[in-house]
Short mmCIF file of C-alpha atoms in Angstrom, two decimals:
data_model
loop_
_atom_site.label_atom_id
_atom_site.label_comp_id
_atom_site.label_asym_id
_atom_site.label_seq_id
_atom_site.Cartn_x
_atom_site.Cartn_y
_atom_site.Cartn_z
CA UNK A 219 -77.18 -45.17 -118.61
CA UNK A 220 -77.37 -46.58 -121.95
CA UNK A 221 -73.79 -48.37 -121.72
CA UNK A 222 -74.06 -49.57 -117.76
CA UNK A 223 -75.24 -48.24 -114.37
CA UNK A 224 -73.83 -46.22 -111.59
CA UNK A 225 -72.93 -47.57 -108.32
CA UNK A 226 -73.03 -46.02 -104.68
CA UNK A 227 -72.09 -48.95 -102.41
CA UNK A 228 -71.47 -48.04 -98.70
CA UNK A 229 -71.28 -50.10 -95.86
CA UNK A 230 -68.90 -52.99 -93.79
CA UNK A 231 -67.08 -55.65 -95.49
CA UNK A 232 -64.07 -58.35 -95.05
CA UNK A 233 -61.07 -58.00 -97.25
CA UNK A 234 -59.99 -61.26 -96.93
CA UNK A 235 -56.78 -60.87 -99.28
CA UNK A 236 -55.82 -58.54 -101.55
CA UNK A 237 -53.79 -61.23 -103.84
CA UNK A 238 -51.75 -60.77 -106.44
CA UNK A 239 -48.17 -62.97 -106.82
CA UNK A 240 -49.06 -65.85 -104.18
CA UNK A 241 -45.05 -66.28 -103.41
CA UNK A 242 -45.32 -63.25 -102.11
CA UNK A 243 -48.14 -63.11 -99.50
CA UNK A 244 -51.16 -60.80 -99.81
CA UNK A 245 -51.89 -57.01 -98.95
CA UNK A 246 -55.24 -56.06 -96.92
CA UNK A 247 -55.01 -59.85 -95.39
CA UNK A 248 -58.35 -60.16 -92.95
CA UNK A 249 -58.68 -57.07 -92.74
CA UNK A 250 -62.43 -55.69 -91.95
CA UNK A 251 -62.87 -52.31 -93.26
CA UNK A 252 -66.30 -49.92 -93.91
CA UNK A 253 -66.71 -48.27 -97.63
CA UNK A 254 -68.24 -45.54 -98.76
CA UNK A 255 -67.79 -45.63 -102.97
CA UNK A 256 -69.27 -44.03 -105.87
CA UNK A 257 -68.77 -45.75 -109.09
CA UNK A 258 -69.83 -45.82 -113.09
CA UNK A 259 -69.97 -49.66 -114.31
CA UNK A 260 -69.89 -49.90 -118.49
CA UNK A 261 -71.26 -53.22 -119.29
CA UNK A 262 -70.63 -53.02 -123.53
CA UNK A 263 -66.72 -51.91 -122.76
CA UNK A 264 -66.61 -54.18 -119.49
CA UNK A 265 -64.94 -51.34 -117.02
CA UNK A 266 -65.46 -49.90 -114.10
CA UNK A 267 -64.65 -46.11 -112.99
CA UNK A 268 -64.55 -45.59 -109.13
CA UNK A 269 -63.94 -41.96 -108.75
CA UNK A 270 -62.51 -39.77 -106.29
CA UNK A 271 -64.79 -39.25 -103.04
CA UNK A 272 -64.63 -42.75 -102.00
CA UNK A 273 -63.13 -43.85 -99.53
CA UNK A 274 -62.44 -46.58 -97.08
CA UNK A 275 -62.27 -46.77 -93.24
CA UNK A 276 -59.62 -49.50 -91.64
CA UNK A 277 -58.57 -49.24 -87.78
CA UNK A 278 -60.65 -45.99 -87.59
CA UNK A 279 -58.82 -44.38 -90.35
CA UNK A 280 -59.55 -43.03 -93.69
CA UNK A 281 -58.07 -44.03 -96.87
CA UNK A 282 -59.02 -41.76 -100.04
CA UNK A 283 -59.27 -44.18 -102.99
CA UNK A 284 -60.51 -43.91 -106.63
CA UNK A 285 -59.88 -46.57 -109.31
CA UNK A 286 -60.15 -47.80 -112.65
CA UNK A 287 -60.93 -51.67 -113.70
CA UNK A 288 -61.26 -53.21 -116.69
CA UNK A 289 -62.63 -56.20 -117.12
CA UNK A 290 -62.54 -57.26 -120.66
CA UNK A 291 -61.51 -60.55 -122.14
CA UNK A 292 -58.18 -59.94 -123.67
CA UNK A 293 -57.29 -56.92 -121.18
CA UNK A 294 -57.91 -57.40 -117.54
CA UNK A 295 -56.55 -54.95 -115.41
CA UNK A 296 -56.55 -52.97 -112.04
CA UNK A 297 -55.17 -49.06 -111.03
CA UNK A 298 -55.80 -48.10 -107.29
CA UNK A 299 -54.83 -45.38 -106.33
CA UNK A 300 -54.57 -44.49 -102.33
CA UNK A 301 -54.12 -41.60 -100.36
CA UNK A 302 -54.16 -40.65 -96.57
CA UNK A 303 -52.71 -38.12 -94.42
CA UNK A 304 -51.73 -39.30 -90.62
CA UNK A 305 -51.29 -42.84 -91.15
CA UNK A 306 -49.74 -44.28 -88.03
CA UNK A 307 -46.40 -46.27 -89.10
CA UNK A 308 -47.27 -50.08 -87.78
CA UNK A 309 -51.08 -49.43 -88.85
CA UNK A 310 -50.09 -49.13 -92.05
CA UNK A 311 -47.75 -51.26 -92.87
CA UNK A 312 -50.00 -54.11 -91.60
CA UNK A 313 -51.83 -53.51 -95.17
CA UNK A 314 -48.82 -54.42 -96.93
CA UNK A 315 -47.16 -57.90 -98.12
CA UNK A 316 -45.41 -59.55 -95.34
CA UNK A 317 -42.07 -58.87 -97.19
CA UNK A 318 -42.32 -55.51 -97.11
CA UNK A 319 -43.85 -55.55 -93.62
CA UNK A 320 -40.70 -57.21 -92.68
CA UNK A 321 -38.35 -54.59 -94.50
CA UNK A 322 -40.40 -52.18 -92.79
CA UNK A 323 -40.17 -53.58 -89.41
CA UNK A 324 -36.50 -52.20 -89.13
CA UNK A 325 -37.85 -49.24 -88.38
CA UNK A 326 -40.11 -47.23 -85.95
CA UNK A 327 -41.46 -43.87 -86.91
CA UNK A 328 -43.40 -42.16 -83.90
CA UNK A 329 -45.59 -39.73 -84.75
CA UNK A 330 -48.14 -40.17 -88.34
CA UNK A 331 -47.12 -39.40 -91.89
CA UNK A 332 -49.28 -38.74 -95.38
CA UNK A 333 -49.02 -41.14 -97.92
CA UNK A 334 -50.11 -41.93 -101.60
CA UNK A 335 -50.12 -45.28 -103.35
CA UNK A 336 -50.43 -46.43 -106.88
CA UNK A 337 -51.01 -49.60 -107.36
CA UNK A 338 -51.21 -51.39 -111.15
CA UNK A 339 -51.87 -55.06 -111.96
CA UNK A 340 -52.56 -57.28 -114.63
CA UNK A 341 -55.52 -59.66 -113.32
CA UNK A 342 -55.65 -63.11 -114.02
CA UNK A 343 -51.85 -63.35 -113.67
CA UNK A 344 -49.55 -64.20 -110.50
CA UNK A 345 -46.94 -61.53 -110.73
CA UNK A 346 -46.15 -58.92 -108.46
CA UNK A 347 -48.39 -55.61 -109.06
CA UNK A 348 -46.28 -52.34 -110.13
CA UNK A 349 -46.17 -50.38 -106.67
CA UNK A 350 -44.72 -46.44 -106.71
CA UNK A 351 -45.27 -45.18 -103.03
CA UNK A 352 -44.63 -41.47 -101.78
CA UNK A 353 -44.47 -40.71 -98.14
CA UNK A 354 -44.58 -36.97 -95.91
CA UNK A 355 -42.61 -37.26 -92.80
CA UNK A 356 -42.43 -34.06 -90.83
CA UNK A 357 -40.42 -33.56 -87.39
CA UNK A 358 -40.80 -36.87 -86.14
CA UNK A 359 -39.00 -39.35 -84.29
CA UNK A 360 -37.12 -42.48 -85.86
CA UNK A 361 -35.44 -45.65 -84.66
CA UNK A 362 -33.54 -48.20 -86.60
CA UNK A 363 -33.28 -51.44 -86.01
CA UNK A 364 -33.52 -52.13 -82.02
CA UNK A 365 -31.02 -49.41 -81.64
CA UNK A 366 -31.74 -47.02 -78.38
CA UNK A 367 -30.04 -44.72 -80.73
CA UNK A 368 -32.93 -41.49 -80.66
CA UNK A 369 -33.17 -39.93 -84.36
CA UNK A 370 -35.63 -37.09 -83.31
CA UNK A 371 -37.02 -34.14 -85.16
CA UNK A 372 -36.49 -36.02 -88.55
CA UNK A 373 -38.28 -34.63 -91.93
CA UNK A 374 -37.80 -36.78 -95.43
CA UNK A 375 -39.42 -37.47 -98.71
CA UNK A 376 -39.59 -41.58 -98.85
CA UNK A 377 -40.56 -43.54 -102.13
CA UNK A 378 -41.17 -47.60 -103.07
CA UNK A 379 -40.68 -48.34 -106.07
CA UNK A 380 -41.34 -51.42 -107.09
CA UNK A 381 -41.15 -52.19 -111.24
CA UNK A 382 -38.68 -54.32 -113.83
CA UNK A 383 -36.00 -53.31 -116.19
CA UNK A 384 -39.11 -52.58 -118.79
CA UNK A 385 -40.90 -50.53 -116.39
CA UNK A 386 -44.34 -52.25 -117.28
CA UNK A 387 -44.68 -54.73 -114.70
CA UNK A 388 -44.01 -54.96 -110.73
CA UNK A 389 -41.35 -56.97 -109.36
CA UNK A 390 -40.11 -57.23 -105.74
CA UNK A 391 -36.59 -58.35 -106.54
CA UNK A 392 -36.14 -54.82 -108.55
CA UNK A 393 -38.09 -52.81 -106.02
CA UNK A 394 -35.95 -49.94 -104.26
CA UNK A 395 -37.09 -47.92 -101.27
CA UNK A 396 -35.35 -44.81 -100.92
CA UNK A 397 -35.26 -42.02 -98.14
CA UNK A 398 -34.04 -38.67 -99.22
CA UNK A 399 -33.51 -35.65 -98.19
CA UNK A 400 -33.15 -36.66 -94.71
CA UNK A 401 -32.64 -34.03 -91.93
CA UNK A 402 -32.72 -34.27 -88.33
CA UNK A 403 -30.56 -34.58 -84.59
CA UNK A 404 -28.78 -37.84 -83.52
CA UNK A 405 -28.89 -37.14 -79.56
CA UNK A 406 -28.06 -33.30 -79.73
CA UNK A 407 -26.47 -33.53 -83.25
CA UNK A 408 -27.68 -32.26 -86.29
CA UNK A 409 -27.48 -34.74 -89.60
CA UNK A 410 -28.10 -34.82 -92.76
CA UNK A 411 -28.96 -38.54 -94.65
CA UNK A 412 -30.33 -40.23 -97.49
CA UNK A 413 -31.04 -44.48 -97.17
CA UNK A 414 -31.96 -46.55 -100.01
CA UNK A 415 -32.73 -50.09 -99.52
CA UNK A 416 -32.94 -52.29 -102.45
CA UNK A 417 -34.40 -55.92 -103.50
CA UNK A 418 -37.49 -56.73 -101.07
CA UNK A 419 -36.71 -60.57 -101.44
CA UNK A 420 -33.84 -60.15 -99.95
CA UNK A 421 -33.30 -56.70 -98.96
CA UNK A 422 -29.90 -54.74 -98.86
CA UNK A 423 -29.64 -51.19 -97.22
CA UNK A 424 -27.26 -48.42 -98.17
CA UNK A 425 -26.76 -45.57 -95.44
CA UNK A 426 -24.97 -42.06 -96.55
CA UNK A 427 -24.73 -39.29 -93.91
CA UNK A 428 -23.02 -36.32 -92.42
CA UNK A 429 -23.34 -35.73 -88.68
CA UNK A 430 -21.65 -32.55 -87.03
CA UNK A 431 -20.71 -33.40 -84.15
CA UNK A 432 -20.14 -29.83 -81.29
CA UNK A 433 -17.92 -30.95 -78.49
CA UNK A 434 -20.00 -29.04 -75.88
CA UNK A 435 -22.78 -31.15 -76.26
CA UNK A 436 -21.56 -34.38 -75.77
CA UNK A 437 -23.85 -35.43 -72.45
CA UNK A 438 -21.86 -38.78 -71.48
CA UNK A 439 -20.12 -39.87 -68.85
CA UNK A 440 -16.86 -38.55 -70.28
CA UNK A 441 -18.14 -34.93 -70.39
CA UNK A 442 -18.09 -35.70 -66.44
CA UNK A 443 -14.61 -36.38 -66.45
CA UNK A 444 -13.20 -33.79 -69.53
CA UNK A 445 -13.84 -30.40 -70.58
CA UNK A 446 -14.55 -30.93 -74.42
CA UNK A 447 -14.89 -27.69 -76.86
CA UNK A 448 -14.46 -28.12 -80.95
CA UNK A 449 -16.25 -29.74 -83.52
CA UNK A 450 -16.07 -32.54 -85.59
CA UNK A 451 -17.82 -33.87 -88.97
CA UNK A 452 -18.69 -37.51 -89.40
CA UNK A 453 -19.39 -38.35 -93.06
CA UNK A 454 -20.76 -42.05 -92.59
CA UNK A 455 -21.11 -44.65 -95.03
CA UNK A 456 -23.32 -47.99 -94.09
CA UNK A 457 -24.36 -50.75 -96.00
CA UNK A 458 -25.74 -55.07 -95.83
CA UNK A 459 -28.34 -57.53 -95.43
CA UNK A 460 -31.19 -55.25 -93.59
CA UNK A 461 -31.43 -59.02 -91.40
CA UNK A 462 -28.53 -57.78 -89.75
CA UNK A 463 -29.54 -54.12 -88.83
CA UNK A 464 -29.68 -55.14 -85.01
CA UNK A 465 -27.34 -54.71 -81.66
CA UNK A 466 -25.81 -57.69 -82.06
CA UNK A 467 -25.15 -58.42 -85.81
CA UNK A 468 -24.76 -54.48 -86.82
CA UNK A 469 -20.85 -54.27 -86.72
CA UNK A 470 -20.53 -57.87 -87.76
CA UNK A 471 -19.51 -58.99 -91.22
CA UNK A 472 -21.29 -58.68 -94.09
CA UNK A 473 -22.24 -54.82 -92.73
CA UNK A 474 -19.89 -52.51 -93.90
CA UNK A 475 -19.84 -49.20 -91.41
CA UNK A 476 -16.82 -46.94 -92.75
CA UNK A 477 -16.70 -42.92 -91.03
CA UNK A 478 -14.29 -39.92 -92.36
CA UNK A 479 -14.11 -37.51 -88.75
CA UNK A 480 -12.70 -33.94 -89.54
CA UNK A 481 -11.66 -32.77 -86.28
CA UNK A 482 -11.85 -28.85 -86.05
CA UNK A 483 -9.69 -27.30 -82.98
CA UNK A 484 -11.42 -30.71 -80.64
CA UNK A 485 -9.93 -30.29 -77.37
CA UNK A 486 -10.56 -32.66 -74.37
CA UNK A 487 -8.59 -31.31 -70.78
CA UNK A 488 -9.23 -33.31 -67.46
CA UNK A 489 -10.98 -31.40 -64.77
CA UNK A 490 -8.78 -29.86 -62.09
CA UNK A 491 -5.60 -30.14 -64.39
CA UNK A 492 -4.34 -27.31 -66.55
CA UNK A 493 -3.30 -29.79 -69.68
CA UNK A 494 -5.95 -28.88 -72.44
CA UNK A 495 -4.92 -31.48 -75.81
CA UNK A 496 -6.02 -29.91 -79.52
CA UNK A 497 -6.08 -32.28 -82.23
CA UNK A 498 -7.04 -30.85 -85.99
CA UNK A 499 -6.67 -32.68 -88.62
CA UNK A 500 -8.65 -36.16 -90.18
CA UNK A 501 -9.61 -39.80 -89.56
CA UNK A 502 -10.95 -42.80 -90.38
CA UNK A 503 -12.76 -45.24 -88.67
CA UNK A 504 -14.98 -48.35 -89.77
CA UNK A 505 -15.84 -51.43 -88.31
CA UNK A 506 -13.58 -53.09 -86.42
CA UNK A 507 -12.42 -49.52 -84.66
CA UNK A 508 -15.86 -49.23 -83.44
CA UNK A 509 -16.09 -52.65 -82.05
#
């Protein structure tokens, strides 16, 4: 064309590092990959157009991308947007910065999820790129932390979002991932959630839920001993250091773990004896009861 050239350029390649703040570590870090792109390059307004279509292959698994790059002297800039559908959790997180890897790490999600990525940078400049991720998950099973705690059949809508007070430029210490919507069973118990976790340098999570609890179901080693019949609600507040969201450190100060229990006609009566015990009525517990 009279102002450039187009570009079809397929085949295998190296991403050594994806780089844009070097504090913060690199996305895409040795990571081989095949490509299969289409793209217009405009030599007189120095900017290149990849358009949707192309798409690269990592780990045997697509990644839809189209972008748009310019180039020029006084404006030098990068938008990349990504999008896949059944990404498998670890897989995909291992394109990421090592400090969100490590946010990420507190938790294992099963089964695959879609995802779309935007990703905006200035070029030329060490600062963190603006970064607004959506994720899909559907029925799937979750674990927090190394918790044997099961979180099964669990659907959300997840986002990053990582952008300053101006909203024009990325940074990690503002980012906030947050976890709505969240719906699922803890063991046999049916829960509703949402999780936000803010400041990727040094990440803080905040836990809200409400977890009805049927007496019936209880499968432990009391439910061998009593007959239990009621219900209770558990509206459950959680919040600290994400460092700490493990079996030893989770009830531990700085964590905060507070629990409002509405007991609804909960009655517990040992086997073989006639003395059934109702109780109605509220409590509180938090975390030094639980200890």
């Amino acid at each position: 064309a009279q102002d450039g050239m187009a570009l079809n350029v397929k085949g295998d390649l190296l991403f050594a590092q994806l780089l844009f703040n070097e504090k913060k570590g690199a996305f895409l870090e040795n990571t081989p990959a095949k490509v299969d792109l289409r793209a217009d390059l405009f030599l007189k307004s120095k900017m290149i157009v990849v358009y949707p279509g192309s798409y690269t292959t990592i780990e045997k698994h697509r990644y839809n991308l189209n972008a748009f790059i310019q180039l020029g002297d006084s404006a030098r800039k990068l938008a990349l947007r990504i999008e896949s559908f059944d990404v498998d959790y670890q897989k995909g997180g291992k394109l990421l910065t090592p400090k969100i890897r490590n946010v990420l790490s507190n938790f294992s999600v099963e089964k695959p999820f879609d995802v779309k990525t935007l990703v905006i940078a200035n070029l030329d400049i060490k600062e963190d790129p603006v970064l607004i991720v959506n994720i899909n998950v559907k029925d799937n099973d979750i674990k927090i932390g190394n918790s044997k705690i099961p979180y099964s059949h669990v659907s959300f809508k997840g986002s990053i979002l990582s952008l300053d007070s101006s909203r024009q430029r990325g940074r990690t210490e503002k980012a906030r991932i947050h976890f709505k919507a969240i719906k699922g069973h803890l063991y046999d118990f049916p829960f509703t959630a949402s999780v936000q976790i803010v400041n990727l340098d040094s990440p803080a999570i905040n836990i809200s839920g409400r977890l009805l609890i049927e007496a019936q179901k209880i499968n432990y080693k009391i439910a061998q001993t009593f007959i239990l019949k009621g219900t209770c609600v558990a509206k459950i507040s959680y919040h600290g250091p994400t460092q700490h969201l493990n079996k030893n450190d989770f009830l531990q100060p700085p964590m905060r773990l507070n629990a409002d229990l509405a007991f609804t006609n909960f009655s517990y009566q040992e086997k073989n004896k006639p003395f059934v015990y109702t109780v109605n009525g509220k409590a509180n517990v938090n975390n030094t009861d639980l200890k």
